[in-house]
Amino acid sequence: MPRLSRRLQPNLDHVLIATFACVIAAPLVAFVFGVRGQDVENRARAQLPELSASRLFDTEVMEDVDTFLAESLPFRERLLEFDARVDLALGDSPNSRVVLGYDGWLFYRPALEQICIEGDMALLLADVFERSQRVFDAVDRRLVVVAAPDKASIYPEFLSDEPTCSLATAESVTQLDSSLGVVATWDALRSAKEEGLVFFKKDTHWNSRGAAIAAEIVVDRIVPGGSARGEMRELGQKIHEGDLTRFISLPSSETDVLYGGAVAGVVHEMSPGRVVGAGGIQLPIRETLYSTSGAPSVVGGSTLVMTDSFGVAIQAPLYPFFDDVAFVRQRSPRPAYMWERLLNADLTVRLTTQRSIFATVLRTDLAADYALAFRTELPEIAVREERSNDSLTLHVDDAKGDAYVFLELDDGIQQASVTVREDRTALPVRYNTFELTRDSPAMAWPASADGVVFSGDVDRVRVGAVEVPLVAVAES
Amino acid sequence: MCLWVYAVIAARLRNAWLLLASLVFYTWGSGGLVLLLAVSTVVDFITGAVVQRGRDQGNRQLVKLGVGVSVATNLSMLGYFKYANFFVEQVNALSIAGIDWTEVALPVGISFFTFQSMSYTIDIARGRADHLRNPLDLGLYVALFPQLVAGPIVRFHEISAQITHRTVATSAIANGAVRFAHGLGKKVVIADSVAPIADAAFAADDPSLIAAWAGIVAYTVQIYFDFSGYSDMAIGLGMMLGFTFPENFRRPYSAVSITDFWRRWHITLSNWFRDYVYIPLGGSRATSRRTLVNLGAVFLLTGLWHGANWTFIAWGVFHGSLLMMERLTGQRPLEIERPLERIARRIVVLVLVMVGWVLFRAANIDAAMTYITDLFTPGGELPSTLSDAASNRAVLAMVIGVASWALPADLVTGRFLIGTSSPRTVSVARVATVVAVFPLALVTVASGSFSPFLYFQF
């Protein structure tokens, strides 16, 4: 084998040293000159902790400095992108929470691994929705629950493994539709996808077209034939960066054709989000209010639309059909500031994403949350306490309807953690823990014949119970 | 930055700068426990002086006193910080006495720097080196950051001359850069990639036979590439600073006997125990029975050195037993000429080593025994976590790791890359290591801190 000439060896050594030094020094030099890695993780980057002589030997401080340096590393987003491309070249997903589908489609793994809502759990889901309707009937208001599908249940053909749980949950919820006022959107979206995308390829959400189709269904459920009194118009196009692409460090965008609703002769005014307070605490919440000053729209009265991120795209198609509507980015009715909104609304439209149904409807018992919100308007009933060690059992002995017990922070108490024993055998959990704070000072739970068992900070709360009459659920 | 400053400052200031950098490095990870380094250094500087004087005066009592104090101090520190929690846990478990105990934090690298520190006085006592006049030089020897936390264990006589007199040639810096990059690649690209497979298999309740073997093969790859990668990085950094550290690994999975394995695996630890424990106990020169006892004792201590857990002790006893059996049967070759026999022996040794790694990796003895049973019992299930962990990248890393076992028994890739006679192939490999492997390794390191949220967190 030929030897490297003596003339070339020193040059090669210099090349190696220079390369090594550049690779090491480039980020450092860039850092000194103020270059920082870009925010690519949808969260605030770690900050440099306070450094002082007294903290010199504190290893936690040094760990925080390490984290700061790692996240501020110049060109970090390029390194992440390169690493992601290596993974893709090897056929791997760069992020374990993102599943690579066919044809460049991306799916969110937690949505694929959601709990299957079928069988007994589906019956339980029906019970929760039925009790929720009874709460609203008892306070003379209306509830419409809109189920937004997971992408996998609309586009399973782009996955190598069939998303059986996603499809099973979709089927269960669709079957709830006609009897309980739950607006299921699967059938409509599956039909519409033949003519164009209803979801983004690389994002977890429906696109504007999908949201517009869902909006029409919602309006028609509230006012039969209501959507025909308006129309959906193309408003232009927008470049949309897929949330899943950021997850895999390869940001990319798709074009979204924007749709907006319109009802002839109806003009809306919009008020942007405001800061609200509960118990003196200022909270930033995402809220947009629309109101008409002239001709009425399709749905009268005041409407509260509670959404998660799927509500972003549905706002423009939906609001023109309402006289007075507030879109609030809030999934749970439990924070205290939501109680006022629920009380002030004639109609509540609750948009629930498929993958969050278990957590936000079943596990925390949505009906109980609504009963808590409306408890000032529901008849109180006596509750019997049974205390032992650090547990508290609440009994409601004379209920004739749906009874709900609740715990609320005592005066002067800022925080408490309470756990309720889960007696619904259909659910794969044994306990639910609620963190009560001044923003969210109370929780409620359906009463049971054997009593509801709480543990934790039960000495920091006061108790109560309300009852909802058992009447037939009116068709929503 | 340390390297940059080291390169430009005056030679007489280099030791001080390195010592400062090493102390900062240690403080960064261990906080106030850096004082232990100081204590060890101060004690050994004083005892080293005592030993030197005793040696110069022919006063064996003084020599023994110095060595005794040094060993007692270092072993006491090691015993307290590393083993006190374990000891108390065992006593309390036996309900002999209910000891009310606050757990002691384990200082990083204590097993390494106490052993290095003891070798200082011992080597002076044996006349293999002389006492250092400047305590900062001793501090540097004890705390030198490239090998402080994970070795190689550098005995004092191996480096004594370099502490006070060393030069840094361009070729050494280049070689060091290549070696460092090579080590980082082994650690980050290979070891860290296969780790999830091992973790998933060992965490499974009832892994199938295939899953169990996949897990232990992954761990066998992981532990070698991780540990030898660290050694390569330390050796490479040492080269860039003008030091020549001893090799720590020499293709251990090519061993044809357990005896051969221990001349290839963690060589510096083996040498330390051989020179400072085994030989003083009589080594192989004692009676056969005594030799076996010495061997058993050394490997009991070797296991204990690795950690305060019965699994490490069991691992040490396992290897000690195998070595004793090889000695008793005379079956402890270091080389085999016949290819088929060589392959067969390598396979047998590898399987035995893997069984040992189960003891090393498992959380406790029960888990280890269960896992070993799973290795040889059909049934169980393929855990979904293992399927998730076996990404293409992980599998590729494992294939590369396993393929490396087939390389020639004396081909140490790290040394191959820094060969002074450089055929073009080696030069290409050197360039590829620095230009491709090194950046890829840094990319992998950077991605380790990636923790995105789907929706903005505020």
Short mmCIF file of C-alpha atoms in Angstrom, two decimals, chain A residues 194-381:
data_model
loop_
_atom_site.label_atom_id
_atom_site.label_comp_id
_atom_site.label_asym_id
_atom_site.label_seq_id
_atom_site.Cartn_x
_atom_site.Cartn_y
_atom_site.Cartn_z
CA GLU A 194 -62.72 12.62 -2.32
CA GLU A 195 -62.82 16.12 -3.78
CA GLY A 196 -59.94 17.64 -1.89
CA LEU A 197 -57.96 17.51 1.29
CA VAL A 198 -59.80 18.12 4.53
CA PHE A 199 -56.72 17.72 6.72
CA PHE A 200 -53.17 18.95 6.30
CA LYS A 201 -50.72 16.29 5.24
CA LYS A 202 -48.12 17.32 7.79
CA ASP A 203 -50.20 18.81 10.55
CA THR A 204 -52.48 17.25 13.14
CA HIS A 205 -55.38 19.58 12.31
CA TRP A 206 -58.08 19.85 9.72
CA ASN A 207 -57.48 22.49 7.09
CA SER A 208 -59.79 25.37 6.42
CA ARG A 209 -61.91 23.32 4.01
CA GLY A 210 -62.36 20.56 6.58
CA ALA A 211 -63.24 23.11 9.23
CA ALA A 212 -65.76 24.80 6.90
CA ILE A 213 -67.48 21.46 6.25
CA ALA A 214 -67.67 20.84 9.99
CA ALA A 215 -69.01 24.37 10.54
CA GLU A 216 -71.90 23.75 8.16
CA ILE A 217 -72.83 20.58 10.02
CA VAL A 218 -72.75 22.43 13.34
CA VAL A 219 -74.99 25.22 12.11
CA ASP A 220 -77.46 22.72 10.65
CA ARG A 221 -77.62 20.88 13.94
CA ILE A 222 -78.36 24.07 15.86
CA VAL A 223 -80.80 25.44 13.30
CA PRO A 224 -81.96 22.79 10.82
CA GLY A 225 -81.14 24.01 7.35
CA GLY A 226 -79.37 26.98 8.83
CA SER A 227 -76.24 26.68 6.72
CA ALA A 228 -78.29 27.16 3.57
CA ARG A 229 -79.09 30.68 4.73
CA GLY A 230 -75.46 31.56 4.29
CA GLU A 231 -72.51 30.31 2.33
CA MET A 232 -68.87 29.46 2.57
CA ARG A 233 -66.58 31.69 0.55
CA GLU A 234 -62.95 31.39 -0.38
CA LEU A 235 -61.07 34.15 1.37
CA GLY A 236 -57.68 33.60 -0.13
CA GLN A 237 -54.72 31.39 0.61
CA LYS A 238 -52.29 31.11 3.43
CA ILE A 239 -49.05 29.28 3.87
CA HIS A 240 -49.41 26.94 6.80
CA GLU A 241 -46.43 25.37 8.54
CA GLY A 242 -47.24 21.86 9.69
CA ASP A 243 -46.95 21.40 13.44
CA LEU A 244 -45.66 17.88 12.93
CA THR A 245 -42.86 19.10 10.68
CA ARG A 246 -41.53 21.20 13.49
CA PHE A 247 -41.66 18.11 15.64
CA ILE A 248 -39.31 16.33 13.31
CA SER A 249 -37.03 19.37 12.94
CA LEU A 250 -37.87 19.75 9.26
CA PRO A 251 -40.25 22.70 9.07
CA SER A 252 -42.26 22.71 5.90
CA SER A 253 -45.44 24.35 4.75
CA GLU A 254 -48.58 23.63 2.79
CA THR A 255 -50.94 25.98 1.08
CA ASP A 256 -54.28 26.34 2.81
CA VAL A 257 -57.25 27.75 0.94
CA LEU A 258 -59.09 29.78 3.53
CA TYR A 259 -62.85 29.63 3.87
CA GLY A 260 -65.12 31.97 5.72
CA GLY A 261 -68.81 31.93 6.32
CA ALA A 262 -71.10 34.70 5.14
CA VAL A 263 -74.75 35.47 5.74
CA ALA A 264 -76.24 38.11 3.52
CA GLY A 265 -76.85 41.40 5.24
CA VAL A 266 -75.17 40.46 8.49
CA VAL A 267 -72.20 42.49 9.67
CA HIS A 268 -70.08 41.48 12.60
CA GLU A 269 -67.73 43.35 14.89
CA MET A 270 -64.83 41.53 16.37
CA SER A 271 -63.21 42.09 19.74
CA PRO A 272 -59.81 40.50 20.29
CA GLY A 273 -58.75 38.44 23.29
CA ARG A 274 -58.80 40.09 26.67
CA VAL A 275 -57.25 39.45 30.02
CA VAL A 276 -59.69 38.17 32.56
CA GLY A 277 -59.47 37.70 36.25
CA ALA A 278 -60.67 35.11 38.62
CA GLY A 279 -60.21 35.70 42.30
CA GLY A 280 -58.01 38.65 41.49
CA ILE A 281 -55.66 36.61 39.34
CA GLN A 282 -54.97 37.84 35.85
CA LEU A 283 -55.04 35.14 33.22
CA PRO A 284 -54.09 35.38 29.58
CA ILE A 285 -56.70 33.43 27.64
CA ARG A 286 -57.37 33.23 23.93
CA GLU A 287 -60.79 34.67 23.37
CA THR A 288 -62.44 36.35 20.42
CA LEU A 289 -65.88 37.91 20.52
CA TYR A 290 -68.13 38.55 17.55
CA SER A 291 -71.36 40.47 17.69
CA THR A 292 -73.83 41.83 15.15
CA SER A 293 -75.05 45.38 15.22
CA GLY A 294 -77.52 45.16 12.35
CA ALA A 295 -79.54 42.32 10.95
CA PRO A 296 -79.68 39.10 12.95
CA SER A 297 -77.81 36.08 11.75
CA VAL A 298 -78.92 32.45 11.75
CA VAL A 299 -78.40 31.55 15.40
CA GLY A 300 -79.73 34.07 17.84
CA GLY A 301 -78.93 34.69 21.46
CA SER A 302 -75.49 34.48 22.94
CA THR A 303 -73.27 31.54 22.13
CA LEU A 304 -70.14 30.30 23.79
CA VAL A 305 -67.87 28.14 21.66
CA MET A 306 -65.28 26.27 23.72
CA THR A 307 -62.49 24.85 21.62
CA ASP A 308 -58.97 23.59 21.56
CA SER A 309 -56.57 24.17 18.69
CA PHE A 310 -59.07 22.75 16.20
CA GLY A 311 -61.15 25.84 16.86
CA VAL A 312 -58.67 28.10 15.12
CA ALA A 313 -59.69 27.02 11.63
CA ILE A 314 -63.41 26.77 12.37
CA GLN A 315 -63.79 30.31 13.64
CA ALA A 316 -63.95 32.09 10.29
CA PRO A 317 -66.49 29.68 8.74
CA LEU A 318 -68.64 29.56 11.86
CA TYR A 319 -69.00 32.97 13.46
CA PRO A 320 -70.99 34.68 10.67
CA PHE A 321 -73.91 32.37 11.43
CA PHE A 322 -74.23 33.60 15.00
CA ASP A 323 -75.55 36.85 16.40
CA ASP A 324 -73.33 37.00 19.40
CA VAL A 325 -70.59 34.44 19.82
CA ALA A 326 -67.49 34.11 21.96
CA PHE A 327 -64.75 31.70 20.92
CA VAL A 328 -62.77 30.71 23.96
CA ARG A 329 -59.70 28.53 23.72
CA GLN A 330 -60.46 26.45 26.74
CA ARG A 331 -61.28 22.75 26.88
CA SER A 332 -62.42 22.39 30.46
CA PRO A 333 -65.41 24.10 32.11
CA ARG A 334 -63.67 23.83 35.45
CA PRO A 335 -61.64 27.07 35.72
CA ALA A 336 -63.65 29.64 37.64
CA TYR A 337 -63.56 32.18 34.82
CA MET A 338 -65.49 29.74 32.61
CA TRP A 339 -68.41 29.63 35.01
CA GLU A 340 -69.38 33.21 34.22
CA ARG A 341 -69.18 32.53 30.50
CA LEU A 342 -71.29 29.42 30.71
CA LEU A 343 -73.88 31.18 32.83
CA ASN A 344 -74.06 34.06 30.35
CA ALA A 345 -74.46 31.89 27.26
CA ASP A 346 -77.78 30.62 25.91
CA LEU A 347 -75.98 28.06 23.81
CA THR A 348 -72.66 26.33 24.46
CA VAL A 349 -70.91 24.64 21.57
CA ARG A 350 -68.20 22.38 22.82
CA LEU A 351 -65.64 21.34 20.19
CA THR A 352 -63.86 18.21 21.38
CA THR A 353 -60.98 16.61 19.53
CA GLN A 354 -61.28 12.85 19.22
CA ARG A 355 -58.03 12.06 20.98
CA SER A 356 -58.95 14.18 23.98
CA ILE A 357 -62.40 12.69 24.52
CA PHE A 358 -61.15 10.22 27.08
CA ALA A 359 -59.28 12.79 29.13
CA THR A 360 -61.71 15.71 28.95
CA VAL A 361 -65.07 13.97 28.81
CA LEU A 362 -64.74 10.59 30.47
CA ARG A 363 -61.91 10.75 32.90
CA THR A 364 -62.89 14.02 34.52
CA ASP A 365 -66.64 13.49 33.98
CA LEU A 366 -67.76 16.38 31.82
CA ALA A 367 -71.29 16.35 33.23
CA ALA A 368 -69.95 16.89 36.73
CA ASP A 369 -67.88 19.82 35.48
CA TYR A 370 -70.97 21.40 33.98
CA ALA A 371 -72.94 20.81 37.14
CA LEU A 372 -70.18 22.59 39.03
CA ALA A 373 -70.31 25.54 36.66
CA PHE A 374 -74.07 25.87 37.01
CA ARG A 375 -74.33 24.99 40.68
CA THR A 376 -75.66 28.40 41.63
CA GLU A 377 -78.70 27.60 39.51
CA LEU A 378 -79.12 23.97 40.51
CA PRO A 379 -80.89 22.84 43.66
CA GLU A 380 -78.55 22.04 46.53
CA ILE A 381 -78.97 18.79 48.40
#
